[in-house]
Amino acid sequence: MRLSVQEAPFDLGAESQAFAAGAAGAGAVVTFTGIVRDNGGALSAMEIEHYAGMTEKAIAAIMDEAAGRWALVDALVIHRFGRLAGGEMIMMVATAAPHRADAFAAAEFLMDYLKSRAPFWKKELGPEGAAWVAAKDADEAALLRW
Amino acid sequence: MSVEVLYFAWVRERIGLPRERVQTDAATVADLIAELVAREDRYAMAFADLASLRVALDQELASFDAPLAGVREVAFFPPMTGG
């Protein structure tokens, strides 16, 4: 399992390829990629702040939890911080498992927990100023299904 | 005792600092908040609505009634928006 919290962009194709190639024994690989929405041109940039140290610990704990719940061969989380433009990739999750049901479920679990339990905060910058993205009740509610 | 207190996102912006060293005898997180709020308006503004705040003690999420004994790092921030 690998996690990377980084400012630099990542190469989705290269990461996905390397992850799948390294997942010996897997019969299924699921990847998810989060992209900065440009809100129909109303967003000039997104700034992502994080709590260095806690971020890595929180994501590692979420990945350990996923590994305990599903038969995962491997998992990968890459999450960026800093200033991103609309259309840029914010993060990716990849899971590998013997069968697809585990790979899909673990990827969704990782995403649900990354949303509300990994210490990142997004700020949207647009022509009318800057605003912190508010957490949604639905994001918190999404954790209850696990 | 002395603890490192960190602020993130709009909590950081309201207080105007990313972190500071605080001398305190507070027994719990809630006691520490009360001490900070009594200092200056910017703290009172940042801690006005505890329902919209989260706290981590030594980088683990905690509750406002959690004890501070032995804690080195306290962080205050809004609900997280990762992913």
mmCIF file of C-alpha atoms in Angstrom, chain A residues 34-48 80 82-90 123-126:
data_model
loop_
_atom_site.group_PDB
_atom_site.id
_atom_site.type_symbol
_atom_site.label_atom_id
_atom_site.label_comp_id
_atom_site.label_asym_id
_atom_site.label_seq_id
_atom_site.Cartn_x
_atom_site.Cartn_y
_atom_site.Cartn_z
ATOM 1 C CA GLY A 34 -11.090 13.577 -8.359
ATOM 2 C CA ILE A 35 -10.930 16.651 -10.612
ATOM 3 C CA VAL A 36 -11.311 20.350 -9.785
ATOM 4 C CA ARG A 37 -14.724 21.473 -11.100
ATOM 5 C CA ASP A 38 -14.488 24.835 -12.826
ATOM 6 C CA ASN A 39 -18.143 25.649 -12.007
ATOM 7 C CA GLY A 40 -18.884 26.697 -15.566
ATOM 8 C CA GLY A 41 -15.901 29.025 -15.715
ATOM 9 C CA ALA A 42 -16.674 30.695 -12.357
ATOM 10 C CA LEU A 43 -13.647 29.171 -10.673
ATOM 11 C CA SER A 44 -10.217 30.632 -11.255
ATOM 12 C CA ALA A 45 -8.368 28.343 -8.849
ATOM 13 C CA MET A 46 -8.741 26.051 -5.881
ATOM 14 C CA GLU A 47 -6.438 26.191 -2.877
ATOM 15 C CA ILE A 48 -6.114 23.045 -0.814
ATOM 16 C CA ARG A 80 -2.540 16.931 -3.750
ATOM 17 C CA GLY A 82 -1.631 23.785 -2.870
ATOM 18 C CA ARG A 83 -3.064 25.817 -5.726
ATOM 19 C CA LEU A 84 -4.891 23.945 -8.500
ATOM 20 C CA ALA A 85 -6.653 25.204 -11.617
ATOM 21 C CA GLY A 86 -10.046 24.000 -12.859
ATOM 22 C CA GLY A 87 -9.737 20.653 -14.608
ATOM 23 C CA GLU A 88 -6.618 19.604 -12.690
ATOM 24 C CA MET A 89 -6.591 16.266 -10.925
ATOM 25 C CA ILE A 90 -6.804 16.637 -7.157
ATOM 26 C CA LYS A 123 -10.988 27.125 -0.880
ATOM 27 C CA GLU A 124 -12.513 28.227 -4.172
ATOM 28 C CA LEU A 125 -11.198 31.380 -5.784
ATOM 29 C CA GLY A 126 -13.388 33.126 -8.324
#
